[in-house]
């Protein structure tokens, strides 16, 4: 799946980072979403929320950490660079006033989304309802729009 998404992104001139951020994330999250729907429908909303949080904690920590450790051991301690040196230099030359690479900007965006989610839950007294559902769906679509704008507008010299 990842290989084909990468090839499709290459054919459409969309960065693999954005393709992974949207399509691969959807493909790997659908089973979690379906299981959350099933348990929420049965009246276990806390389990649905715990599933979403636990799945993301697992994906971020073990999904990134374990392959990284295996690769570092296989390469006898060599560091893994998220962006190749020459790409980083090109980005810094092209946008000298923008110290944040896209990975870092999306990390800050993830933190902002987390803060907004906690705030929304607090406002509705930690109950799942239609307002929460529609708000979270709207936030996801805004995130997708941001990722797409980030991909196309920033490549056109806007220096996002």
Coordinates of C-alpha atoms in Angstrom, one line a residue:
X1 CA 0.0 0.0 0.0
X2 CA 2.7 2.5 1.0
X3 CA 4.7 1.8 -2.2
X4 CA 1.6 2.3 -4.4
X5 CA 0.7 5.5 -2.6
X6 CA 4.2 6.8 -3.1
X7 CA 4.1 6.0 -6.8
X8 CA 0.7 7.6 -7.2
X9 CA 2.0 10.7 -5.4
X10 CA 5.0 10.8 -7.7
X11 CA 2.7 10.6 -10.8
X12 CA 0.6 13.4 -9.5
X13 CA 3.7 15.4 -8.3
X14 CA 2.5 15.3 -4.7
X15 CA 5.2 14.9 -2.0
X16 CA 5.3 11.5 -0.3
X17 CA 5.1 13.3 3.0
X18 CA 1.7 14.7 2.2
X19 CA 0.5 11.4 0.6
X20 CA 1.5 9.6 3.8
X21 CA -0.1 12.2 5.9
X22 CA -3.5 11.8 4.2
X23 CA -3.9 8.5 2.3
X24 CA -1.7 6.1 4.3
X25 CA -3.1 7.6 7.5
X26 CA -6.6 7.0 6.3
X27 CA -5.8 3.4 5.2
X28 CA -4.3 2.5 8.5
X29 CA -6.9 4.2 10.6
X30 CA -10.1 2.9 9.1
X31 CA -10.0 -0.4 11.2
X32 CA -9.5 1.7 14.4
X33 CA -12.4 4.0 13.4
X34 CA -14.7 1.1 12.7
X35 CA -13.9 -0.6 16.0
X36 CA -14.5 2.8 17.8
X37 CA -17.9 3.1 16.0
X38 CA -18.9 -0.4 17.1
X39 CA -18.0 0.1 20.8
X40 CA -19.5 3.6 20.9
X41 CA -22.8 2.3 19.4
X42 CA -22.8 -0.3 22.2
X43 CA -22.6 2.4 24.8
X44 CA -18.9 2.4 25.5
X45 CA -17.9 5.9 24.5
X46 CA -14.9 5.8 26.8
X47 CA -13.6 2.8 25.1
X48 CA -13.9 4.4 21.7
X49 CA -12.0 7.5 22.8
X50 CA -9.4 5.3 24.6
X51 CA -9.0 3.3 21.4
X52 CA -8.3 6.4 19.3
X53 CA -5.8 7.8 21.8
X54 CA -4.1 4.4 22.5
X55 CA -3.8 3.7 18.8
X56 CA -2.1 7.1 18.1
X57 CA 0.2 6.7 21.1
X58 CA 1.2 3.2 19.8
X59 CA 1.7 4.5 16.2
X60 CA 3.8 7.5 17.2
X61 CA 5.9 5.8 19.8
X62 CA 6.3 2.2 18.7
X63 CA 5.5 2.7 15.0
X64 CA 8.4 5.2 14.8
X65 CA 10.6 4.0 17.6
X66 CA 10.9 0.3 16.9
X67 CA 11.8 0.6 13.2
X68 CA 14.3 3.4 14.0
X69 CA 16.0 1.3 16.6
X70 CA 16.2 -1.7 14.3
X71 CA 17.6 0.5 11.5
X72 CA 20.2 2.1 13.8
X73 CA 21.3 -1.3 15.1
X74 CA 21.5 -2.6 11.5
X75 CA 23.6 0.4 10.4
X76 CA 25.9 0.1 13.5
X77 CA 24.7 3.2 15.2
X78 CA 24.4 5.6 12.2
X79 CA 21.9 8.3 12.6
X80 CA 18.7 8.4 10.5
X81 CA 18.0 11.8 8.9
X82 CA 14.3 12.7 8.3
X83 CA 15.5 15.0 5.5
X84 CA 18.6 14.4 3.4
X85 CA 21.3 16.9 3.9
X86 CA 21.1 18.4 0.4
X87 CA 17.3 18.8 0.6
X88 CA 17.7 20.6 3.9
X89 CA 20.3 22.9 2.5
X90 CA 18.1 23.7 -0.5
X91 CA 15.1 24.4 1.8
X92 CA 17.3 26.7 3.9
X93 CA 18.6 28.5 0.8
X94 CA 15.2 28.9 -0.8
X95 CA 13.4 30.0 2.4
X96 CA 16.1 31.6 4.7
X97 CA 13.5 33.3 7.0
X98 CA 11.6 30.0 7.6
X99 CA 13.5 27.8 10.0
X100 CA 10.8 25.2 10.3
X101 CA 10.8 22.3 8.0
X102 CA 7.4 20.8 7.1
X103 CA 7.8 17.9 9.6
X104 CA 8.2 20.3 12.4
X105 CA 5.3 22.5 11.4
X106 CA 3.0 19.5 11.3
X107 CA 4.3 18.5 14.7
X108 CA 3.2 21.9 16.1
X109 CA -0.1 21.5 14.2
X110 CA -0.6 18.1 15.9
X111 CA 0.0 19.7 19.3
X112 CA -2.6 22.5 18.5
X113 CA -5.1 19.9 17.4
X114 CA -4.6 18.0 20.7
X115 CA -5.2 21.2 22.7
X116 CA -8.3 22.0 20.7
X117 CA -9.6 18.4 21.2
X118 CA -9.1 18.5 24.9
X119 CA -10.8 21.9 25.0
X120 CA -13.8 20.7 23.1
X121 CA -14.2 17.7 25.3
X122 CA -14.0 20.0 28.4
X123 CA -16.6 22.3 26.9
X124 CA -19.1 19.5 26.4
X125 CA -18.3 18.0 29.8
X126 CA -16.5 15.0 28.3
X127 CA -19.5 13.7 26.4
X128 CA -19.6 12.5 22.9
X129 CA -22.4 14.1 20.9
X130 CA -23.1 15.4 17.4
X131 CA -21.3 18.7 18.0
X132 CA -18.1 16.9 18.9
X133 CA -18.4 14.6 15.9
X134 CA -19.1 17.4 13.4
X135 CA -16.3 19.5 15.0
X136 CA -13.7 16.7 14.8
X137 CA -14.7 15.9 11.2
X138 CA -14.4 19.6 10.2
X139 CA -11.0 19.8 11.9
X140 CA -9.8 16.9 9.9
X141 CA -11.0 18.4 6.6
X142 CA -9.3 21.7 7.6
X143 CA -6.1 19.7 8.2
X144 CA -6.3 18.1 4.8
X145 CA -6.9 21.5 3.2
X146 CA -3.9 22.8 5.1
X147 CA -1.7 19.9 4.0
X148 CA -2.7 20.4 0.4
X149 CA -2.2 24.1 0.5
X150 CA 1.1 23.5 2.2
X151 CA 2.2 21.2 -0.6
X152 CA 1.2 23.3 -3.6
X153 CA 1.4 26.9 -2.4
X154 CA 4.8 26.4 -0.7
X155 CA 6.3 24.9 -3.8
X156 CA 5.2 27.9 -5.8
X157 CA 7.5 30.2 -3.9
X158 CA 5.2 31.5 -1.1
X159 CA 7.7 30.3 1.5
X160 CA 5.1 28.8 3.9

